[in-house]
PDB file of C-alpha atoms in Angstrom:
ATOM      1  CA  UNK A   1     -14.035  10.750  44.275  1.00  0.00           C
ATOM      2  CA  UNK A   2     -11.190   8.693  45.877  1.00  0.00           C
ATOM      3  CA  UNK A   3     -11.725   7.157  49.245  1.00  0.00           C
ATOM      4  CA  UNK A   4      -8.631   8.926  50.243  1.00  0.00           C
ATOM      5  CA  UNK A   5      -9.655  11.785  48.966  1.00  0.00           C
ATOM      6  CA  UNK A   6     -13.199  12.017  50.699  1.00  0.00           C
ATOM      7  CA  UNK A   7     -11.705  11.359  54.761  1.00  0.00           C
ATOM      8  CA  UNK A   8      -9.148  14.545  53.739  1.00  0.00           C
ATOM      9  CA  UNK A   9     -12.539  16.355  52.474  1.00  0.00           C
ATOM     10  CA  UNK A  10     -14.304  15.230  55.853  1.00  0.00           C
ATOM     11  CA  UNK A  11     -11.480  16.284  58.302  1.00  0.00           C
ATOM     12  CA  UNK A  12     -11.108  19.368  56.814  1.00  0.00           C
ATOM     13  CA  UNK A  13     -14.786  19.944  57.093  1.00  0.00           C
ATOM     14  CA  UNK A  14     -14.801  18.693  60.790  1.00  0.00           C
ATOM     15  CA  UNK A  15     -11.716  21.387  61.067  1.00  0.00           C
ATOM     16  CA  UNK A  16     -13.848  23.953  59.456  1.00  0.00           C
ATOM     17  CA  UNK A  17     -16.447  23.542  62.012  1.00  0.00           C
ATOM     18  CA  UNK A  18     -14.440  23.941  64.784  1.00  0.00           C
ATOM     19  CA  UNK A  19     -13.157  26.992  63.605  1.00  0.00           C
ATOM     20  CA  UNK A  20     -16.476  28.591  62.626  1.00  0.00           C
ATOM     21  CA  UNK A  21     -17.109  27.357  66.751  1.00  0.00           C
ATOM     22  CA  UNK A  22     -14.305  29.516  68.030  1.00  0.00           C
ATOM     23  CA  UNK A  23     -15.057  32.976  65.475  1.00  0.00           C
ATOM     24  CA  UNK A  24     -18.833  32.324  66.480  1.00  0.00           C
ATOM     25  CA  UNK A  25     -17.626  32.357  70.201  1.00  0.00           C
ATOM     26  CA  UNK A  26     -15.029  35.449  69.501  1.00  0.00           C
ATOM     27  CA  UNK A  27     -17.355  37.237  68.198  1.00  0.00           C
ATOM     28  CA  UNK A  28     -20.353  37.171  70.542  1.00  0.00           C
ATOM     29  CA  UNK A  29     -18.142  37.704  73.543  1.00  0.00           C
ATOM     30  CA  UNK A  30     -16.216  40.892  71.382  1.00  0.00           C
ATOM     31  CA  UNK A  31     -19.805  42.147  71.221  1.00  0.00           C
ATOM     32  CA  UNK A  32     -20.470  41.287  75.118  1.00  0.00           C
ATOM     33  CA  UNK A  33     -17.587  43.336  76.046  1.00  0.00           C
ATOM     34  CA  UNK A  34     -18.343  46.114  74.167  1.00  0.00           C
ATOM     35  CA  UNK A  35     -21.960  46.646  75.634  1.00  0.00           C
ATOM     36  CA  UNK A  36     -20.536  45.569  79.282  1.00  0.00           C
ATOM     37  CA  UNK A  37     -17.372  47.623  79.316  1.00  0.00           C
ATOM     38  CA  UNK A  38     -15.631  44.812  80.687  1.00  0.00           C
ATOM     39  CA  UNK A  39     -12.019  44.879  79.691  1.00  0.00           C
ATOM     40  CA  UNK A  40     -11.300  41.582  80.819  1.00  0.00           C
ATOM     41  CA  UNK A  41     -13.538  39.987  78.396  1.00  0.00           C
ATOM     42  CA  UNK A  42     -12.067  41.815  75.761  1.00  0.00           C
ATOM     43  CA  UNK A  43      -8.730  40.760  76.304  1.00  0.00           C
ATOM     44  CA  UNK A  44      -9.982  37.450  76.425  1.00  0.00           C
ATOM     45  CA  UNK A  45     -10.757  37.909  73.009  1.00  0.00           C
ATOM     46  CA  UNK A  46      -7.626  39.318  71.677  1.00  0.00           C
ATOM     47  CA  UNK A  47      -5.673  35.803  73.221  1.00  0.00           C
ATOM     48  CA  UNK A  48      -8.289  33.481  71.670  1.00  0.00           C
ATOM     49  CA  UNK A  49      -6.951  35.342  67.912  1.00  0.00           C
ATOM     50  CA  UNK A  50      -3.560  33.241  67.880  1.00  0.00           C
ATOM     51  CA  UNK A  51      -5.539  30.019  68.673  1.00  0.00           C
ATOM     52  CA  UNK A  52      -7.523  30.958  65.580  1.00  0.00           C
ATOM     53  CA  UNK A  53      -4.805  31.683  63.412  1.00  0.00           C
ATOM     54  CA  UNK A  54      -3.153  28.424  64.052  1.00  0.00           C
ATOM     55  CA  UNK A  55      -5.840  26.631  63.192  1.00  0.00           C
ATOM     56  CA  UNK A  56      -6.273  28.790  59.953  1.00  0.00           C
ATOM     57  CA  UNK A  57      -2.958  27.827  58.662  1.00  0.00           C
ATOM     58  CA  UNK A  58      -3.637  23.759  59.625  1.00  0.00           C
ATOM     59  CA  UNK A  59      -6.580  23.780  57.314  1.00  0.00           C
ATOM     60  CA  UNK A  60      -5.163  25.654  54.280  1.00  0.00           C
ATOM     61  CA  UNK A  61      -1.931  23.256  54.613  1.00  0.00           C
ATOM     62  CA  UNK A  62      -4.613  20.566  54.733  1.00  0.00           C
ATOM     63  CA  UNK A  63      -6.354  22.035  51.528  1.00  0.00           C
ATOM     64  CA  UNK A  64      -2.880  22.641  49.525  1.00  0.00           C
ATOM     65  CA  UNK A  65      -1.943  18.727  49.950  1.00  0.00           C
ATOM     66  CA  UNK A  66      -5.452  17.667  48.865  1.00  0.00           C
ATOM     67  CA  UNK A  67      -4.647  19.955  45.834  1.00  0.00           C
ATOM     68  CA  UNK A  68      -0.934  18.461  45.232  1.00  0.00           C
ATOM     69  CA  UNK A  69      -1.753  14.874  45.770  1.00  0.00           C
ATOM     70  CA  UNK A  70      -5.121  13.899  44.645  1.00  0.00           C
ATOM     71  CA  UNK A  71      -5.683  16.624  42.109  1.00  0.00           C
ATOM     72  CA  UNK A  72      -9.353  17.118  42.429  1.00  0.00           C
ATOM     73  CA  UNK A  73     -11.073  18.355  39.485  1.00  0.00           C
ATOM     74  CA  UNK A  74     -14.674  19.631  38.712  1.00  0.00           C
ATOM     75  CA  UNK A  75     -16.873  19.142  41.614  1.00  0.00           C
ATOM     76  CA  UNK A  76     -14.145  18.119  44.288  1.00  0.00           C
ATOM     77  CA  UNK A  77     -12.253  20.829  43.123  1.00  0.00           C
ATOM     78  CA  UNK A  78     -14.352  23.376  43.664  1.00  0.00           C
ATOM     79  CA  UNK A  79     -15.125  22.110  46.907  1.00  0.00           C
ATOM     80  CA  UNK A  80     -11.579  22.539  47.779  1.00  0.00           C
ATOM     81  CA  UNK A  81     -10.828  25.868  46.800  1.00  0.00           C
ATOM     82  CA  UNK A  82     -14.338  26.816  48.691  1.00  0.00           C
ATOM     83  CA  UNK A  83     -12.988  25.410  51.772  1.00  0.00           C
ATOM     84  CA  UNK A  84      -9.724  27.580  51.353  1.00  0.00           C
ATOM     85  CA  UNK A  85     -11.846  30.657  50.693  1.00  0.00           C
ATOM     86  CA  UNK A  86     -14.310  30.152  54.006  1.00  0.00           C
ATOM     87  CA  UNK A  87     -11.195  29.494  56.198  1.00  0.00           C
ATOM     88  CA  UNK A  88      -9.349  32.718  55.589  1.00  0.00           C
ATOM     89  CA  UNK A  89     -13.050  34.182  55.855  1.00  0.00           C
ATOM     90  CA  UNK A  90     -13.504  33.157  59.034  1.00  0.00           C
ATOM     91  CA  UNK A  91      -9.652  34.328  59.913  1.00  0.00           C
ATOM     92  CA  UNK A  92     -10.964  37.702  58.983  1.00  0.00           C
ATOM     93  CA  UNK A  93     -14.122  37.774  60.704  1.00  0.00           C
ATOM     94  CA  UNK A  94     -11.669  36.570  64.024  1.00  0.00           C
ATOM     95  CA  UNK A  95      -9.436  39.677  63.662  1.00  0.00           C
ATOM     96  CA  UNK A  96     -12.713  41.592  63.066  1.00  0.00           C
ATOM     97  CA  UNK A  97     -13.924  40.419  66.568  1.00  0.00           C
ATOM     98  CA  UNK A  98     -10.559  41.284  68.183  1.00  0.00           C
ATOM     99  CA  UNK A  99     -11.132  45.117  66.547  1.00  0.00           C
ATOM    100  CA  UNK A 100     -14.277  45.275  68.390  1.00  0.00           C
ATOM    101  CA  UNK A 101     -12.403  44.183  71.392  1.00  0.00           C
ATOM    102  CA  UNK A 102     -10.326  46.323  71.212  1.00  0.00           C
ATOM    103  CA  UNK A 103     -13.161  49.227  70.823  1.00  0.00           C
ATOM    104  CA  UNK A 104     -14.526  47.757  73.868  1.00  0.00           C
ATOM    105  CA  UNK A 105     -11.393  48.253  75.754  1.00  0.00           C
ATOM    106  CA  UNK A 106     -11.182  51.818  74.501  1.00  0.00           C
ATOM    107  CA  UNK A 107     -14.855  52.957  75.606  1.00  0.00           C
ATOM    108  CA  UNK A 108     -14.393  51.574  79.195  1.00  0.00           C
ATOM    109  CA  UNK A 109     -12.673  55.037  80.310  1.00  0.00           C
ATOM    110  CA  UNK A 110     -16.007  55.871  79.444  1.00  0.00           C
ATOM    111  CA  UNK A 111     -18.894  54.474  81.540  1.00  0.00           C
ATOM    112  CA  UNK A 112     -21.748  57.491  80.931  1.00  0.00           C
ATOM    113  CA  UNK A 113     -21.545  57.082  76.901  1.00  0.00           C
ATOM    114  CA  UNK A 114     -24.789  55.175  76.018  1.00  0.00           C
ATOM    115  CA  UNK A 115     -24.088  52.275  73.520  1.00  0.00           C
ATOM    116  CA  UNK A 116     -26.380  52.219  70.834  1.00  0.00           C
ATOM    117  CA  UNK A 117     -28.680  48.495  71.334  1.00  0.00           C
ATOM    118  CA  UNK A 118     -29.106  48.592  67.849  1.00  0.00           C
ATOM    119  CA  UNK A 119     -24.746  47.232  67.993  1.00  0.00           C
ATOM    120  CA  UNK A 120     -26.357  44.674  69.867  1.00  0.00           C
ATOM    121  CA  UNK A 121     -28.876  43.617  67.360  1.00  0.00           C
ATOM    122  CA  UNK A 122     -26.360  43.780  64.677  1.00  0.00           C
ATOM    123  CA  UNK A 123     -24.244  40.962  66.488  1.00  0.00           C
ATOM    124  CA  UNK A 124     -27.630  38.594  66.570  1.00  0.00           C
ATOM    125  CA  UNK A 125     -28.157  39.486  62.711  1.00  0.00           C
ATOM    126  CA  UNK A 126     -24.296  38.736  62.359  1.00  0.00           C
ATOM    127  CA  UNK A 127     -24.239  35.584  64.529  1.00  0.00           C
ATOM    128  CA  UNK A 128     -27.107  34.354  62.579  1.00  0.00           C
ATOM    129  CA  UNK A 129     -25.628  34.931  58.967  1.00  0.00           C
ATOM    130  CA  UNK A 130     -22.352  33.286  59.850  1.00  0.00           C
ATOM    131  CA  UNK A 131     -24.110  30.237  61.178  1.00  0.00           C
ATOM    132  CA  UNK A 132     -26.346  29.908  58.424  1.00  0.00           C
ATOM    133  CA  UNK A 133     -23.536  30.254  56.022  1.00  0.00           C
ATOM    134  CA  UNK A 134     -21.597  27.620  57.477  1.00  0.00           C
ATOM    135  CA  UNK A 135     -24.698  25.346  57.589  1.00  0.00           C
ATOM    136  CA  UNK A 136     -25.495  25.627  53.911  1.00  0.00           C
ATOM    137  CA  UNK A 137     -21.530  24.600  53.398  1.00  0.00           C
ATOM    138  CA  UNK A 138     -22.113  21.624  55.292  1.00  0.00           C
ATOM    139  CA  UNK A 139     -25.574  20.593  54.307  1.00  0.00           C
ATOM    140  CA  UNK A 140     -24.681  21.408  50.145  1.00  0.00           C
ATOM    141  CA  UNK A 141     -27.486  23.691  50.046  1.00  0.00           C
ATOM    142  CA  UNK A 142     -27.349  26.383  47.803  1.00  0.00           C
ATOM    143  CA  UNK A 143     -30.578  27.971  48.914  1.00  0.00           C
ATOM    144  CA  UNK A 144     -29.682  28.458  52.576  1.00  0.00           C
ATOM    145  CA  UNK A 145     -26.584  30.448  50.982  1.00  0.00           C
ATOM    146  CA  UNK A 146     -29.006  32.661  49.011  1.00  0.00           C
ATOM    147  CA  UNK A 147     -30.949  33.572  52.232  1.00  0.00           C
ATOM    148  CA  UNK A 148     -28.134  34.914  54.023  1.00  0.00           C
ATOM    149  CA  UNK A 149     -27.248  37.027  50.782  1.00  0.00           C
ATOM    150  CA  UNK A 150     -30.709  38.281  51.410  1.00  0.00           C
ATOM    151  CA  UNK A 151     -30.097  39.080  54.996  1.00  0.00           C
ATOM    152  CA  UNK A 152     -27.330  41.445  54.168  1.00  0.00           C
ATOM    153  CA  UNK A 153     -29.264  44.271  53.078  1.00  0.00           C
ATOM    154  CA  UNK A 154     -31.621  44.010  56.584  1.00  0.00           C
ATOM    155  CA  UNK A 155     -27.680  44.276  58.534  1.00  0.00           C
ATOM    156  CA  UNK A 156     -27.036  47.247  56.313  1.00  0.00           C
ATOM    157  CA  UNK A 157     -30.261  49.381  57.125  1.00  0.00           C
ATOM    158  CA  UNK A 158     -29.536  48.395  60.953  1.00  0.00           C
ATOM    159  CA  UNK A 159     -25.945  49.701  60.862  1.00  0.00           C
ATOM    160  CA  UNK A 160     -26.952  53.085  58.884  1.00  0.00           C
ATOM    161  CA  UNK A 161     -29.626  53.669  62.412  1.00  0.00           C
ATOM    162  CA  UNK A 162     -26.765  52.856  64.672  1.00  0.00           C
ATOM    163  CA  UNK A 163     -24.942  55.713  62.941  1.00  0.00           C
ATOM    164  CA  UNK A 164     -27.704  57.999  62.894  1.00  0.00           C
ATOM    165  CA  UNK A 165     -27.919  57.608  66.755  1.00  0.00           C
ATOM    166  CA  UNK A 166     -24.463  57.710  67.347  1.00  0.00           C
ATOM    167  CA  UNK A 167     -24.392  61.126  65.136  1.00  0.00           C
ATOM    168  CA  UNK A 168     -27.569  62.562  67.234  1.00  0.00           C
ATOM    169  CA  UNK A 169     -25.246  61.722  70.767  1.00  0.00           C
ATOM    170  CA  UNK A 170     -22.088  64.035  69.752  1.00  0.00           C
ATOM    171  CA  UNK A 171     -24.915  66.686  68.382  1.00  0.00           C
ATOM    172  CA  UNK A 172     -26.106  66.983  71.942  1.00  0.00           C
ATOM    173  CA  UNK A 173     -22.754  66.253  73.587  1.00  0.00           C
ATOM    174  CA  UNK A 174     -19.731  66.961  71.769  1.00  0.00           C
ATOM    175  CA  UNK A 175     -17.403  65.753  74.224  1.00  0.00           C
ATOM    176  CA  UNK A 176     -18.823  62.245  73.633  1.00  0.00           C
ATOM    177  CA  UNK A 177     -16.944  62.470  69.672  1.00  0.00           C
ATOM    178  CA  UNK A 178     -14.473  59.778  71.150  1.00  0.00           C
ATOM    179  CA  UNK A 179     -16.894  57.665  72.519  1.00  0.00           C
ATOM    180  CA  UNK A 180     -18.831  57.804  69.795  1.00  0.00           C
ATOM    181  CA  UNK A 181     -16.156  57.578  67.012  1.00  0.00           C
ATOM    182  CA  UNK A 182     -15.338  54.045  69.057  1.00  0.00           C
ATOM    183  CA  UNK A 183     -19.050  52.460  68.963  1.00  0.00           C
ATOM    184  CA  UNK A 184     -18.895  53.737  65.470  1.00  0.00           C
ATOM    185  CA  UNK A 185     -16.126  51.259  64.445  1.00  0.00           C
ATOM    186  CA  UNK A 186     -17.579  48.690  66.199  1.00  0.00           C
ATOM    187  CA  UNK A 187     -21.179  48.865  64.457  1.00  0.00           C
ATOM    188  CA  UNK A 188     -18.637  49.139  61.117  1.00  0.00           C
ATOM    189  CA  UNK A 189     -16.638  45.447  62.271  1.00  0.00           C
ATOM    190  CA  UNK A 190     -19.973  44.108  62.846  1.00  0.00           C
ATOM    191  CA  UNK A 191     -21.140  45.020  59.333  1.00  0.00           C
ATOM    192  CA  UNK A 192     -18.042  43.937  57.969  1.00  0.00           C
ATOM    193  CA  UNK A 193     -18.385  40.353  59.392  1.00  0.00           C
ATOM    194  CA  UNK A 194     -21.669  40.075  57.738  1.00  0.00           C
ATOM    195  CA  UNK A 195     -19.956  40.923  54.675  1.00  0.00           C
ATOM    196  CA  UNK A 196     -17.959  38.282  55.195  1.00  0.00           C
ATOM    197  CA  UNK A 197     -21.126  35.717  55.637  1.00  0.00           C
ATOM    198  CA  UNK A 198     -22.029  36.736  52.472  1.00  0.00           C
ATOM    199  CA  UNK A 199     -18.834  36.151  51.026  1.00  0.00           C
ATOM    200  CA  UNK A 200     -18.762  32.646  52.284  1.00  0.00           C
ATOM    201  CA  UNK A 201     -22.208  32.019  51.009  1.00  0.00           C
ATOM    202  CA  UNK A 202     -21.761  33.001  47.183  1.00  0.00           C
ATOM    203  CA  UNK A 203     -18.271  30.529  47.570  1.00  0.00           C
ATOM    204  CA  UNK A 204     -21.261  27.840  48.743  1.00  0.00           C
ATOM    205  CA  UNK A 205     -23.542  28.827  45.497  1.00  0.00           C
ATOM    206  CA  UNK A 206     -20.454  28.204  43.698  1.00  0.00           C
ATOM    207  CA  UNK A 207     -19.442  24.992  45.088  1.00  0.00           C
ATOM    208  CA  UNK A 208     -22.964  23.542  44.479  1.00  0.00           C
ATOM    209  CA  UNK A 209     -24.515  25.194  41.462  1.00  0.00           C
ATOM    210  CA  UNK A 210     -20.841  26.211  39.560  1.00  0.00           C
ATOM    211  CA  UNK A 211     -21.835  29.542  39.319  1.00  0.00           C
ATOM    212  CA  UNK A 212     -20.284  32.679  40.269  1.00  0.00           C
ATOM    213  CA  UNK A 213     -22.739  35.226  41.481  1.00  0.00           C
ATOM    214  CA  UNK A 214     -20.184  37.584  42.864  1.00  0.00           C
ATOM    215  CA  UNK A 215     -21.319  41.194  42.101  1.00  0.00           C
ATOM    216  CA  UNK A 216     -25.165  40.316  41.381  1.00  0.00           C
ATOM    217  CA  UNK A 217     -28.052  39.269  42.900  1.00  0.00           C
ATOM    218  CA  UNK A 218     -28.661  36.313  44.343  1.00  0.00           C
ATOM    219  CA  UNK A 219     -32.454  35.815  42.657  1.00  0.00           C
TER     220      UNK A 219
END
C-alpha cells in the first residue's frame, strides 16, 4: 500500500466515524422523541438529515478518487468498496431515524396511546449493533462482525412482541388503530436499522476474510 494511498484510507475512516457519530446521535434522539412525544426533538432530527447527507456524498467522492487514482487492488480494494458500502448504510439508517421522527411527530396528537417499552429496548439492541459494527470496521475484526450478525435474530423476536402488544391495544380500543399503526412503523424503522448493522458487518467479514457470507450464516 502507497503512503498516499493509506492517509486517503485514514481520512476516510476518520470521516466514517464521524458519520456513524451523527446516525448514532439521530437515531437515539428519533427514538427519544417517539417515547416523549416531544415534537421539537423530532424536528430536530429531520434538520440534522441534510448535515448527514452532505457528509455522505464527501466520503463516496473521497472513495471514487482513491479508486481513479491509486487503483487499489486485492486487500485495499476491498477495503474501499467496504467503505462505500457502510457510508450509504449509514445514509439509510439516517433517513430511517428521520421516519421515526416523523412517527413521533404523528403520535403527539395522541398523548393517552401507551408506547410499547419494548420500541425502547429495540433502540438499545439497535444502538448497540451499529456501534459494534462500526468497531469491528475499525479494529479489522471479523469476529466482532459475526456477533452482531448473531444479534439480529434477538432484534427480530423483540420487534415480533412489540407487534403483538401493539395488536392486543387496537383489540381493546379500536380507536387507537392510528396510534398504533404509527408505533408500528416505528418498531419496523428500528428493525430495519439493525438490518442495516448487519449489512455493514458481512461488508466487514468481507473486507477481512474475502468472503461473502451474504445470504448464510455467519458460523
Amino acid at each position: 500500500m502507497s503512503l498516499h494511498l493509506k492517509q486517503d484510507l485514514d481520512e476516510a475512516r476518520v470521516s466514517l466515524l464521524k458519520l456513524s457519530g451523527m446516525v448514532e446521535d439521530m437515531i437515539a434522539l428519533a427514538v427519544k422523541s417517539l417515547m416523549l412525544r416531544q415534537g421539537i426533538l423530532a424536528s430536530d432530527v429531520v434538520r440534522r438529515d441534510s448535515e448527514v447527507d452532505r457528509a455522505e456524498v464527501r466520503i463516496e467522492e473521497d472513495c471514487l478518487k482513491m479508486l481513479a487514482l491509486h487503483q487499489p487492488v486485492a486487500a485495499d480494494l476491498r477495503r474501499v468498496t467496504t467503505m462505500m458500502k457502510v457510508n450509504n448504510d449509514l445514509e439509510r439508517m439516517a433517513d430511517l431515524a428521520c421516519n421515526i421522527a416523523q412517527r413521533a411527530d404523528s403520535l403527539c396528537p395522541h398523548p393517552e396511546f401507551p408506547i410499547p417499552n419494548g420500541i425502547n429496548e429495540m433502540a438499545t439492541m439497535v444502538t448497540r449493533m451499529v456501534r459494534a459494527s462500526l468497531d469491528a470496521f475499525v479494529s479489522n475484526d471479523s469476529a466482532m462482525a459475526r456477533s452482531v450478525i448473531v444479534m439480529d435474530d434477538p432484534l427480530d423476536a423483540k420487534n415480533v412482541q412489540v407487534i403483538g402488544v401493539l395488536a392486543e391495544s387496537i383489540q381493546k380500543d379500536p380507536s387507537q388503530v392510528e396510534a398504533a399503526l404509527h408505533a408500528f412503523s416505528a418498531s419496523r424503522h428500528l428493525e430495519q436499522i439493525g438490518d442495516l448493522a448487519v449489512s455493514i458487518a458481512e461488508d466487514v467479514i468481507y473486507m477481512v476474510d474475502g468472503v461473502i457470507i451474504r445470504h448464510r450464516q455467519a458460523s
